[in-house]
Every structure is written in C-alpha cells, then in structure tokens.
Coordinates of C-alpha atoms and ligand atoms in Angstrom, one line a residue:
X66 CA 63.1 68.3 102.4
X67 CA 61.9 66.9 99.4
X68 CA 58.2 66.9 98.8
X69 CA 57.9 65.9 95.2
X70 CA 57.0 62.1 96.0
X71 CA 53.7 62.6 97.3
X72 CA 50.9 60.3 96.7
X73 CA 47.0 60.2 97.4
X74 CA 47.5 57.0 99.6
X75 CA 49.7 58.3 101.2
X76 CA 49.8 61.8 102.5
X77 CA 48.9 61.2 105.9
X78 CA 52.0 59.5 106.9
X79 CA 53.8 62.0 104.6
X80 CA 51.8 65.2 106.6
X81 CA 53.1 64.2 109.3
X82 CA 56.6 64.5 108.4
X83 CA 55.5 67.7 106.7
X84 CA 54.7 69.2 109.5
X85 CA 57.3 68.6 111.8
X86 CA 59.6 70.5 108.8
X87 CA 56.6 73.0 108.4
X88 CA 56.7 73.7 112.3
X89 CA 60.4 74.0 112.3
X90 CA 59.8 76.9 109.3
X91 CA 57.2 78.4 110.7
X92 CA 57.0 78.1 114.4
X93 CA 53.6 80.5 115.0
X94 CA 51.8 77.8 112.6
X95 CA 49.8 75.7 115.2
X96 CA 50.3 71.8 114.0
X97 CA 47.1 70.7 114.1
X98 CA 46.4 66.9 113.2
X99 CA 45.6 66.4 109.1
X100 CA 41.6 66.1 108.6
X101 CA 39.7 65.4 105.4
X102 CA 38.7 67.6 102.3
X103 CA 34.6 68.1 102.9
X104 CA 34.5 70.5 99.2
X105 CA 32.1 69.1 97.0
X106 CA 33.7 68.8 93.7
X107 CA 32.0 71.6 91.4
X108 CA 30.1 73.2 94.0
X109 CA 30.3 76.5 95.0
X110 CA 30.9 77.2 98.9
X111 CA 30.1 80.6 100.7
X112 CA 33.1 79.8 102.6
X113 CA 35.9 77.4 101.3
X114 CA 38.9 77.3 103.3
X115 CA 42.4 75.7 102.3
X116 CA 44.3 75.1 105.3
X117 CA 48.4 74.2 105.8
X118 CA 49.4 74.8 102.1
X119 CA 52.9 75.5 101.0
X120 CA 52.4 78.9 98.9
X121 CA 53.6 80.0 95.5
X122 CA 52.6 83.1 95.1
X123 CA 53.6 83.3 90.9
X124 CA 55.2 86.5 91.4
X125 CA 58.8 84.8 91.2
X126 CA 58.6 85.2 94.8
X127 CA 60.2 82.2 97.1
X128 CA 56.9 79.7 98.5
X129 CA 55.9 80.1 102.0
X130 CA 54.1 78.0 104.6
X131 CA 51.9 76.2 105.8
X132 CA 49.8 79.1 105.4
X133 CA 46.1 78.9 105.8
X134 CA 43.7 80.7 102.3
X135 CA 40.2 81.4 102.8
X136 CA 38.4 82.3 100.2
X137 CA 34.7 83.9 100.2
X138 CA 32.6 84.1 97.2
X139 CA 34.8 83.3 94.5
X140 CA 37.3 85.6 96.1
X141 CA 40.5 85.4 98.2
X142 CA 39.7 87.3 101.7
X143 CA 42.5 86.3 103.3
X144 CA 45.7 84.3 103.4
X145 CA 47.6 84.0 107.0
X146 CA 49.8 81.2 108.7
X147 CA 46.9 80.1 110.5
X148 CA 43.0 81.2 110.6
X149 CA 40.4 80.0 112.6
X150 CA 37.7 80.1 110.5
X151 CA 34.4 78.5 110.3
X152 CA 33.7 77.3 106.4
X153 CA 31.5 75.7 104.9
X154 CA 34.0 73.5 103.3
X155 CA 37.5 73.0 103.6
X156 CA 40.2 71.6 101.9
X157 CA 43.7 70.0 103.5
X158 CA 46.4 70.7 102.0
X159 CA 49.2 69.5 104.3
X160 CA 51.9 68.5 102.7
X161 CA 50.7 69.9 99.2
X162 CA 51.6 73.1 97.6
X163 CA 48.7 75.9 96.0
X164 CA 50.1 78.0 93.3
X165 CA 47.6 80.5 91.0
X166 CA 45.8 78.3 88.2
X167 CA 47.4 78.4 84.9
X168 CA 46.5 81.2 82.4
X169 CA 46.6 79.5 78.7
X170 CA 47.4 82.2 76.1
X171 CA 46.6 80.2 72.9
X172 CA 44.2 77.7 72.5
X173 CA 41.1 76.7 70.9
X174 CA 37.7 75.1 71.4
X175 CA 37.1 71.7 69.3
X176 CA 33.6 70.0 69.6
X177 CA 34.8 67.8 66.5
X178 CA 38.1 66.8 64.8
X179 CA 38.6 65.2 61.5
X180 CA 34.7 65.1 61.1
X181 CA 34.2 63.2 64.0
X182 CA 31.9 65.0 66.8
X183 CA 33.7 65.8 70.6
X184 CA 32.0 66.4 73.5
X185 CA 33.2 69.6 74.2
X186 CA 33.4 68.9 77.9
X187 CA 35.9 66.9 77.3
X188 CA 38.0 69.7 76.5
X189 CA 37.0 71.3 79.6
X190 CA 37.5 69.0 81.9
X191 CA 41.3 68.4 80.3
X192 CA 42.3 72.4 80.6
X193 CA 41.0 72.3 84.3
X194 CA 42.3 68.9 85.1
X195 CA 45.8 70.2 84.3
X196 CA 45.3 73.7 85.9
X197 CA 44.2 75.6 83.3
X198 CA 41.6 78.2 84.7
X199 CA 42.0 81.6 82.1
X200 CA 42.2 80.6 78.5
X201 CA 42.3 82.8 75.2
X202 CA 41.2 81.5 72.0
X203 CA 43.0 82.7 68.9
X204 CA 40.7 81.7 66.6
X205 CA 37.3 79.5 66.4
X206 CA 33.8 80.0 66.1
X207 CA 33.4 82.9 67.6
X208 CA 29.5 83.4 68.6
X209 CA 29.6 79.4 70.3
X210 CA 33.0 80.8 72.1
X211 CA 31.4 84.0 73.4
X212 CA 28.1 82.0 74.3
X213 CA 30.4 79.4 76.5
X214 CA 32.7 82.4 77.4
X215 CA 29.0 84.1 79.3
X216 CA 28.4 80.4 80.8
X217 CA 31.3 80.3 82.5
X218 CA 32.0 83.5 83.9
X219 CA 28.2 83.0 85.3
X220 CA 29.0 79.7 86.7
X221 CA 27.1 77.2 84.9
X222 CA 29.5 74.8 83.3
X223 CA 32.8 73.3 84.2
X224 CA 35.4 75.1 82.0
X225 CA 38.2 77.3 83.0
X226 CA 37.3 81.5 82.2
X227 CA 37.3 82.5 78.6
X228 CA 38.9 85.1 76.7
X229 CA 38.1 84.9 72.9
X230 CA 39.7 86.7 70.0
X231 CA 38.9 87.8 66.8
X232 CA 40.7 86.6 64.0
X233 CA 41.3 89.0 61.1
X234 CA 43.5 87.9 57.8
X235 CA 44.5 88.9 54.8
X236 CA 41.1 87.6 53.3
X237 CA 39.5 90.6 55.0
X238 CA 41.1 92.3 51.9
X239 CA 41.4 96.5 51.4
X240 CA 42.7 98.6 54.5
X241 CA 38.6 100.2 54.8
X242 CA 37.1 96.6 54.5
X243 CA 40.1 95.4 57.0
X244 CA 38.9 98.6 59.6
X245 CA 35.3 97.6 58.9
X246 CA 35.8 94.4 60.0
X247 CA 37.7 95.5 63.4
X248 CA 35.2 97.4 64.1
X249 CA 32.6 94.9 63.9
X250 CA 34.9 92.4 65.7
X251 CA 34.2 95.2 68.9
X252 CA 30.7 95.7 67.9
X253 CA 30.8 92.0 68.9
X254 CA 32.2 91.4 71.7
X255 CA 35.5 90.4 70.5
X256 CA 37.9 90.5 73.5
X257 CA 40.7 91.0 71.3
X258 CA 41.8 90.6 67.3
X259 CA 44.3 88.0 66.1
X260 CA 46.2 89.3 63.5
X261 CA 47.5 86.7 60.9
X262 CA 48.9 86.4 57.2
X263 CA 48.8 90.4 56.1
X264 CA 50.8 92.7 53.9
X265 CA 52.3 95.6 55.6
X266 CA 49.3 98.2 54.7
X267 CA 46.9 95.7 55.7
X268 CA 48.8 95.4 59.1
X269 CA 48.9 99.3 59.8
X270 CA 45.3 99.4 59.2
X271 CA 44.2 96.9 61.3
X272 CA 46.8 98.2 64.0
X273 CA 45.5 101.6 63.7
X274 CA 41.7 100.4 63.7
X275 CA 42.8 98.1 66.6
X276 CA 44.1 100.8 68.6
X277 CA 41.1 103.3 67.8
X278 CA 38.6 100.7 69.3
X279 CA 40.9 100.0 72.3
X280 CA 41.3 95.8 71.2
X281 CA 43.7 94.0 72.0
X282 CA 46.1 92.4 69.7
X283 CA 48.0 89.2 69.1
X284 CA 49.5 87.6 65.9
X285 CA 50.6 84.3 64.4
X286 CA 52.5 85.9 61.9
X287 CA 53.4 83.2 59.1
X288 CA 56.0 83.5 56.6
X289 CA 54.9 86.6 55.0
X290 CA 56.0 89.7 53.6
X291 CA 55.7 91.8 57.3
X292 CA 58.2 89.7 60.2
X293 CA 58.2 90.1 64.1
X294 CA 60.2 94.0 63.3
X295 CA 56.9 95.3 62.1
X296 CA 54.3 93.8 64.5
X297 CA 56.8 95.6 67.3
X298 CA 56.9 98.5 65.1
X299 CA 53.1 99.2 64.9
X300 CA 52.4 98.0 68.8
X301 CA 50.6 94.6 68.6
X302 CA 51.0 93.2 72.2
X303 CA 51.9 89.9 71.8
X304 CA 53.4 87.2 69.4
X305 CA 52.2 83.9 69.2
X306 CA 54.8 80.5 68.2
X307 CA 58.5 81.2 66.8
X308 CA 56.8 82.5 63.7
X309 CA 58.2 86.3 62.3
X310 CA 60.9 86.2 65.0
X311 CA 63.7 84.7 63.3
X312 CA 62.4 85.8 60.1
X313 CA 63.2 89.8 61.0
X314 CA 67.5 88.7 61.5
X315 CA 67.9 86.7 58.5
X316 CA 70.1 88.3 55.4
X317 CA 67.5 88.7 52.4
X318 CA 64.3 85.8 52.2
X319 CA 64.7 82.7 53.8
X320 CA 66.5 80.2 52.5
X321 CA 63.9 78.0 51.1
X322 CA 64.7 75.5 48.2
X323 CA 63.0 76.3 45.0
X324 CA 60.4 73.7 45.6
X325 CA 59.3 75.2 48.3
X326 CA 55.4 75.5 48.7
X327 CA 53.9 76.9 51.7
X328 CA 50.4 75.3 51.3
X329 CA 52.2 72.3 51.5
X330 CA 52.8 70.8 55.1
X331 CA 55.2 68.8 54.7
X332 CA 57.0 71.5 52.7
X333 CA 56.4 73.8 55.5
X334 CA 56.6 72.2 58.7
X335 CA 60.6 71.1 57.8
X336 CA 61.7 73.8 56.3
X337 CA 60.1 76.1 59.1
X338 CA 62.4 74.0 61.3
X339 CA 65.2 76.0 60.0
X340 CA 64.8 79.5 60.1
X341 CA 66.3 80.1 63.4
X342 CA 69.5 78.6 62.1
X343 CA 69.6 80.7 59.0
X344 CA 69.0 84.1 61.3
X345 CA 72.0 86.6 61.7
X346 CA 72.8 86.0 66.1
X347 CA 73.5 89.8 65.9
X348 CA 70.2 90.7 64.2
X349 CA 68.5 88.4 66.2
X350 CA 69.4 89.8 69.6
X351 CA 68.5 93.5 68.1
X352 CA 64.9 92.0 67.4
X353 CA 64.4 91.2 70.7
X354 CA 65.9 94.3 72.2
X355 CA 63.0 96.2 69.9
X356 CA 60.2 93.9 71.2
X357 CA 60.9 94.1 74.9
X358 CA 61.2 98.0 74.1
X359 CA 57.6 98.5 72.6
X360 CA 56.9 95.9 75.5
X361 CA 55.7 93.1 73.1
X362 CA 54.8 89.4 75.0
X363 CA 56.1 86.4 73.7
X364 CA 53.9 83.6 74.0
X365 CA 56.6 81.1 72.3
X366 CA 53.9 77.7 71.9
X367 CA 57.4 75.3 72.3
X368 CA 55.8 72.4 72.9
X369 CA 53.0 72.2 69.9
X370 CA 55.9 71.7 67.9
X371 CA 57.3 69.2 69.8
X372 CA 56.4 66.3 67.5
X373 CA 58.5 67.3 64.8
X374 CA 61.5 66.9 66.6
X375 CA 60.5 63.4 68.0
X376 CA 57.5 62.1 66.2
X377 CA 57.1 58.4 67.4
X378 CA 57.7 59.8 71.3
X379 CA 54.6 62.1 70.4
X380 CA 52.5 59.1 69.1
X381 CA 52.8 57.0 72.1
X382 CA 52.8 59.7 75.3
X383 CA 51.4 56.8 77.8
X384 CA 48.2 58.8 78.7
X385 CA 46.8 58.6 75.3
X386 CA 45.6 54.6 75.9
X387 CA 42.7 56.1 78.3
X388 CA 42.3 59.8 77.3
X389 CA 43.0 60.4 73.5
X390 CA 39.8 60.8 72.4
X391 CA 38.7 58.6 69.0
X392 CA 38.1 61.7 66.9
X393 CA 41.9 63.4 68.1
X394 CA 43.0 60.3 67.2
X395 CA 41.8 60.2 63.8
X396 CA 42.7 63.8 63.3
X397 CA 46.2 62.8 64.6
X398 CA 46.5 60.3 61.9
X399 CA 49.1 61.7 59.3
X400 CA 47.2 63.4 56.6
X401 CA 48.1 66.4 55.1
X402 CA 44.4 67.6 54.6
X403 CA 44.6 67.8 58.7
X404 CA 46.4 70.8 60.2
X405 CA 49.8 70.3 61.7
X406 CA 49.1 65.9 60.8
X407 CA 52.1 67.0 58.2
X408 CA 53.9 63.7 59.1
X409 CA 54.0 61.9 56.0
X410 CA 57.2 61.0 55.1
X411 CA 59.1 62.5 57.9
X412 CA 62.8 61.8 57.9
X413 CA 65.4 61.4 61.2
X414 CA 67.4 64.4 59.1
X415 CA 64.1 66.3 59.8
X416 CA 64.1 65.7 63.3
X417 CA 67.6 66.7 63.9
X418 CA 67.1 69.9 62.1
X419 CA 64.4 70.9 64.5
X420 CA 66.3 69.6 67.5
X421 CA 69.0 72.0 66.0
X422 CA 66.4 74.6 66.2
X423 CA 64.9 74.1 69.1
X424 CA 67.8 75.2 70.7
X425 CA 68.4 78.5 69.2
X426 CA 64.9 79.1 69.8
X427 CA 64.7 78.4 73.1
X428 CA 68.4 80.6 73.5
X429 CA 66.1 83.5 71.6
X430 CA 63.6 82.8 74.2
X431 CA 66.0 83.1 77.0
X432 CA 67.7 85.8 76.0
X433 CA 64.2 87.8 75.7
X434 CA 63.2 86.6 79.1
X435 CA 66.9 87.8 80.8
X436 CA 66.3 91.7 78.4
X437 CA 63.1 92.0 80.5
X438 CA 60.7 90.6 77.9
X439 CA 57.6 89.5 78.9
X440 CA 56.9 85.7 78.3
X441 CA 53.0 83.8 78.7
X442 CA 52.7 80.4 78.3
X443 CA 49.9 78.5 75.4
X444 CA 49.2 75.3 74.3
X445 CA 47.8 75.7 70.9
X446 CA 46.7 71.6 71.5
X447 CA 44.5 69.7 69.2
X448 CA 46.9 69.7 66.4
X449 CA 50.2 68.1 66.1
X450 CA 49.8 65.2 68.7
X451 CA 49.3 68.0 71.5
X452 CA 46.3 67.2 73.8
X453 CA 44.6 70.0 75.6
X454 CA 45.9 70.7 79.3
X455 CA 48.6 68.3 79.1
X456 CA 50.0 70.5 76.6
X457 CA 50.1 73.1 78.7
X458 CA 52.1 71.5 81.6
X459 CA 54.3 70.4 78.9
X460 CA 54.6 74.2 77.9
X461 CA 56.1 74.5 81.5
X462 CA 58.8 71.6 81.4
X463 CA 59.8 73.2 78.2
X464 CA 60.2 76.6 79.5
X465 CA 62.7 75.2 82.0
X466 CA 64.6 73.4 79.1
X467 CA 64.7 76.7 77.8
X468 CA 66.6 77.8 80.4
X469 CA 64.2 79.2 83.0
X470 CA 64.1 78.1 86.5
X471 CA 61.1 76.4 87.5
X472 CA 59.8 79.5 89.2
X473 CA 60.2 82.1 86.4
X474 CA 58.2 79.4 84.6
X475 CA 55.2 79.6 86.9
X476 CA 55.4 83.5 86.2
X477 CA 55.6 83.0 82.6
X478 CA 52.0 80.8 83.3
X479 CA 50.4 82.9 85.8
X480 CA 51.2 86.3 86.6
X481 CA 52.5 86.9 83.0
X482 CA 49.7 85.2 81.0
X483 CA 47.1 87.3 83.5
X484 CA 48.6 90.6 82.7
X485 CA 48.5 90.1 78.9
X486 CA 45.3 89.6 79.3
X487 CA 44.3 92.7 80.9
X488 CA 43.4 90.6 84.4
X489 CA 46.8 91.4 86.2
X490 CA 45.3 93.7 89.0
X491 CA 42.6 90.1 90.0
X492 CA 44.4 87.2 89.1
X493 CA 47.4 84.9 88.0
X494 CA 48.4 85.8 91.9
X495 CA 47.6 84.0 95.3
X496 CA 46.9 87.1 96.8
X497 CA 44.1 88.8 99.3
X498 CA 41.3 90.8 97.1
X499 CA 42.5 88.7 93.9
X500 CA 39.7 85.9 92.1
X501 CA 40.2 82.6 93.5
X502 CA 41.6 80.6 90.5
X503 CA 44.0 78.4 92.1
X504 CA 45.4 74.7 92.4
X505 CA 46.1 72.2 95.4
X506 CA 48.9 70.4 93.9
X507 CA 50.3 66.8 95.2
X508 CA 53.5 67.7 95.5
X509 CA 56.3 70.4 94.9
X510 CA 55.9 72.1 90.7
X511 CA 59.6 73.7 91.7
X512 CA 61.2 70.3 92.2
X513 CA 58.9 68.4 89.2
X514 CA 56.4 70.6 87.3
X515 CA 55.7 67.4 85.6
X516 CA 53.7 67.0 89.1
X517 CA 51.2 69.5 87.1
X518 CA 50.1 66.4 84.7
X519 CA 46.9 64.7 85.9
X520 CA 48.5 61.1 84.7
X521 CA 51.5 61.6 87.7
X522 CA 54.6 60.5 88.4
X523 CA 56.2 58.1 88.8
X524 CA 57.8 58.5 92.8
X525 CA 59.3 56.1 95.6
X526 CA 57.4 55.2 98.7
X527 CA 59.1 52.6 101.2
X528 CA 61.8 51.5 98.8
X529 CA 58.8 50.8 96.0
X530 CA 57.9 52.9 93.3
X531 CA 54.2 54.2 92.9
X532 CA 51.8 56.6 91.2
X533 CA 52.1 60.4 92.4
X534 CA 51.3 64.0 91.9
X535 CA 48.6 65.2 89.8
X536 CA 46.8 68.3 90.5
X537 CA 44.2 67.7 93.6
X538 CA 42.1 70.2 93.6
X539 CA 41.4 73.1 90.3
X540 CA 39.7 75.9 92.0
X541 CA 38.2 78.0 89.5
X542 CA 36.1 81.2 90.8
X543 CA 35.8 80.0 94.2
X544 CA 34.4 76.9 93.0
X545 CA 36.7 73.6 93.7
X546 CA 37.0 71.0 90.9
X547 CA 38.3 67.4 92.1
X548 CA 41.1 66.9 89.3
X549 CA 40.5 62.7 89.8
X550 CA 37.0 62.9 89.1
X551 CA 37.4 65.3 85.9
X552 CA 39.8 62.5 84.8
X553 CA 37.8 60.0 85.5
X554 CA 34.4 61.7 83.6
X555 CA 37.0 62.1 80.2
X556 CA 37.6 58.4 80.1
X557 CA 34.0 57.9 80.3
X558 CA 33.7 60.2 77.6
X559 CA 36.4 58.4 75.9
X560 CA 35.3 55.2 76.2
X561 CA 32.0 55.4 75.1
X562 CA 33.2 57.7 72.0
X563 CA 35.3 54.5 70.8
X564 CA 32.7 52.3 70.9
X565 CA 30.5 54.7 69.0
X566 CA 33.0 55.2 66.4
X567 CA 34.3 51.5 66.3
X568 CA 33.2 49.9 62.5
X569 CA 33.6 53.3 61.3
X570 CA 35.3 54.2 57.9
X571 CA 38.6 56.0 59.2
X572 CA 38.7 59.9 58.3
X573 CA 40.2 60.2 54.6
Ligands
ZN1031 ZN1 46.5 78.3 67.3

C-alpha cells in the first residue's frame, strides 16, 4: 500500500485505511481509533509516547508496524506493537513512519554571510526542521561552537546535538608547531581535528599527534601534494567531498591547463569537475579497496556541488521565495571573493563536464559502499546555493542516484554517521536504551525521501493534487520539535531580515 501521499489535512481518513493494512500486518496490534498529538512543541515530557508508527529502524533492516515507542527522559524505554502506557504527552503517528533523526557529518555554524548578520537560530531551526538532530562542524569558530555545543546537550536552545572539530592546516607550519597545536586543540575540548591542505610530514605529524591524544580525525584534502592513498595510509577516519580520491588513481599530476590557478574559483571549481574522468578505473577501484581496509568513512558531500552541474536549477529551488535568508542570498550572489559563489562566467560545457563526473563519482561511491566501505551523509550548506537541512535531505535523494536503495541511504544518515562519530552504541538507531533523537515523518522516506524536506510534496488526494509530507515531529533528546512551527519561526526570521536589509548597498 502506498503511503507516500500523506497530507496534514488529511490523515484521518488516510489512518483509517492505514490501519485496516496495519491490522492485516500485524494482527496482535489493537486498532484503536486515531486521537490527537498533546506534545508541546519544545517541551520536554517525563513521559512522551509515540503510538501506531511504521518503524525504520536505520540498521538496513525492513520497517515494522504499527509499533507503539515510549520514550522516558530523553531516552527510548521501550518499543512494542502496542503499550498501554500512561504519558504525559503523546504523539499519533498512524499512518506516518519514525525513522532515527539524521546525523550531519559536515557542516558549519553561520550567524552572518557576506557581512550581513544571521540569526543563528535560523540555522537551527532549518537542521531540525529537516531532521537533522547530531551535527559535526569541520571548521568555524570554535569557542562560540563549543559554547552552543554545552547549550544544547543541557537542553536550553533548539538546535540538533553538536560535535565540533578542530581544524588544523598547513598554516600551523613545522611538524613540533603542527603537534603543539593538536595538543592544544584536546586541551580544548576539540572533539576531533580536521585535517586540511598539508604536505606529507606535516600529515604524519598531525596523524601521530592525533592518535597520541586519542582525537578523531577527518580531512578535506584539496589538491595537494598528499591524496586520499596517504590519509588511508596514516589512519585518518574519514574523508570529506570527492577531494584526494580520484586524485590517488590518476597517471602523474592532474591534468590541469597551464593557466591553471587554484586560488582562483572559477579556475578551480571547473577543472575540479574533471578529475574523476582523468583517474585510472583500475587505480581507482585499488584506492577504495585500501580505504575500506584501514576502515576509512566516506562522507562524499554530493549534493554541495550540485550547482555546478545545473546552476540556474540551484538559483531558483521553489523554497528559497520564503526561507532564503537576505544575507545567504547576498552571499549566493556570484562573486569570487565568496566561497563556492565561483559562478561567474559559467559555461553549459562546464556543466556537462560535471554531469560527466558526477557519475563516475557516484560509481566510485558505489563501488565503495558494495566493498563494505563505510559511507555518512553531510551537507557542507551555506555555500554554493546549498541551504542548511534541505541540503541534507538532498544528500539522501542523491545517495539513491548514486545507486543506493533508499534504505542503505537512511543507514548511510543514521546508523553510519552515529558510529563515525563515536555515538554508535546510543544513537542513529530506534532502539530500547538508545537517546531519543528521532522523527515522525508524513509519509513513507523509502518510497519518496524527498518526503524528508519541510517544503513537501507534491501528492494526489481525491483525483486533486495537494501539499504533503514534511517531517511532523523532530524529536531531539526526548524533547519533540513541531517541524511546521520551526518553519514557520524561519520565515519570520526571514521576513523581518529583508525588510531590515532592504535599501541596503548589496555585498561587493
Ligand atoms: Zn565544509
């Protein structure tokens, strides 16, 4: 039975039908008549329980249902066909489906873009809006991030959990300064180090630093002189974009044109849309036999370089009329002072070229999935037309172009994305004893993840087409988060942002 189409107005009727399948599934499940949510959006309950959900449990694992979740203090107790509980709030979730929230594995925090100040709640309220409730920041300033980071786990803002990293670079200079600086990234707090732009005895002494002080490590790792080969050599845990991948199977240097300037982003952004056409196949597929052996996650970012192989679909996503806030926008604007705004002068030629790649990517991608690799999902948003959250859920529909079924795809953004973070054994899983980060979703992610999106769908209700989908319910901790009202509160934000900046100069 399908169970993609359903729609706020209209779940009752749709319940009902629900349940006649559900009862047929599950015949011990008592069909009791469909009642109304009484959680209190961003309030914490003693006792919150979810009743009637179809399950997806993010372990790859087929959904079952209606099964009944109740959760006590932030944590699941128990999860059973049918429970009869007394809670102090409960949530309905006939006909809907609850699936571990999303775990983003590369983001960062903006309270401004291109000069312009951002409430940073708005951020917050887009991760959790599209079911984003564990995030890791590769980069940003790190004492606000660690200072929001100790808010949230204590409860006292809306925003999904925080993991924040450390970045160390090239700029951090000898291998003693380079260890000097790990160390004081752990003296610090630092949850982990992101590794970018280094020469290979730079690397192995932030690697062996890294590994002394028990961090954690991820890398964007550039063009540069050391490639994905080394990174898996020296045991970093995971790679971030398509960056160093390709670059370890190609014959020699890449094949750049003598013009070629990598502080140029126009230079950079269309020529890096061609390295996974000049790699060796053979070569390739031995890279990514050595990084699923020294068990190093891929966290691939496919969809923050979406715009460069469509830019004027990017430019006009429908839900950037209400929530594109006015300083994104401005950041958006193609400039090639603004990171990733490299679209100045972009050709169609371009564009094909990183369709082109795309696809060998995204083979690379499933290859290293089917070898046992481990794959996370991150969003990276902010830049390049990406807007937080939504770029996550895009993530997803991207991982299934890649090849994935919809279900390996919720394990890449759940149970995956938890264990690289060190929080496999209490979350990313709808499971007894696990945190309760999870999501009441209108509708079925397996036969539409684009029912993630808090815009919706598009679906067909007595022969007419109407609005759909979206995420109900972001449950984060215990505490439920009502995904319409978090939309709602960003347009606010949005609106009253435009009229502050309207009359403005716009950013240089
Ligand atoms: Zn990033």
């Amino acid at each position: 039975m399908a169970r993609g189409w359903l729609s706020r107005r209209t779940w009752p009727l749709v319940a009902l039908v629900t349940m006649v399948g559900a009862a047929v599934m599950a015949p011990s499940a008592q069909v009791r008549p469909a009642g109304r949510d009484t959680a209190v959006h961003a309030r914490k309950p003693t006792r919150l329980l979810i009743r009637h959900a179809m399950v997806i449990y993010g372990n790859g694992k087929p959904p079952y249902g209606p099964m009944d979740i109740l959760v006590q203090d932030g944590v699941i107790a128990n999860v059973a066909p049918s429970l009869p509980v007394e809670a102090d709030a409960v949530i309905d979730a006939t006909g809907k489906y609850v699936m571990p929230g999303l775990v983003d594995t590369h983001m960062h925090w903006h309270d401004e873009r291109a000069g312009i100040p951002m409430p940073i709640q708005y951020e917050r309220n887009l991760y959790l809006a599209n079911g984003v409730t564990l995030t890791r920041e590769n980069g940003g300033n790190f004492s606000k991030s660690k200072q929001w980071q100790a808010e949230s786990a204590a409860d006292q803002i809306v925003a999904p959990r925080m993991q924040v990293y450390w970045v160390v670079s090239r700029g951090n200079g000898t291998a003693e300064a380079i260890r000097a600086n790990v160390r004081e990234a752990k003296a610090r707090g630092a949850d982990g180090l992101k590794i970018f732009g280094m020469d290979r005895d730079q690397l192995e002494a932030t690697m062996a630093e890294a590994k002394a002080q028990g961090l954690k490590t991820t890398t964007h790792i550039a063009v540069e002189e050391v490639t994905a080969r080394d990174f898996a050599e020296l045991g970093v845990d995971s790679i971030e974009h398509f960056y160093g991948v390709a670059d370890a199977a190609l014959d020699g240097v890449q094949h750049f044109p003598p013009e070629m300037n990598y502080s140029n982003e126009l230079l950079r952004f269309s020529k890096a849309g061609e390295l996974y056409a000049q790699a060796d196949p053979k070569k390739l597929d031995e890279v990514l036999d050595l990084m699923v052996a020294k068990k190093v996650a891929w966290s691939p970012t496919l969809s923050i370089y979406e715009a460069s192989r469509d830019v004027i679909k990017a430019q006009n996503l429908p839900w950037y009329k209400e929530y594109l806030h006015p300083a994104l926008q401005a950041f958006f604007e193609p400039n090639l002072a603004n990171h990733g705004s490299y679209f100045v002068g972009w050709t169609n030629t371009m564009e094909v070229r990183w369709k082109q790649q795309y696809r060998i990517w995204m083979d690379a991608l499933r290859a290293f999935g089917r070898k046992g690799g481990v794959i996370t999902t991150g969003d990276d948003s902010g830049f390049i037309h990406s807007l937080y959250g939504f770029g996550l859920v895009r993530e997803l529909e991207l991982h299934e172009e890649a090849g994935f079924h919809p279900l390996d795809v919720i394990t890449h953004g759940t149970v995956n994305g938890a264990t690289l973070l060190g929080m496999g054994d209490k979350l990313g899983r709808v499971r007894q004893g696990f945190l309760a980060d999870l999501l009441v979703v209108n509708g079925n992610p397996l036969e539409n993840l684009r029912v993630l999106n808090p815009y919706g769908v598009d679906v067909m209700k007595d022969g007419r087409m109407t609005r759909g989908g979206g995420i109900e319910w972001t449950i984060k901790n215990g505490i439920p988060y009502h995904v319409p009202t978090l939309m709602k509160e960003v347009k606010a934000m949005v609106d009253a942002d435009k009229k502050k900046v309207e009359g403005r100069p716009t950013a240089p």
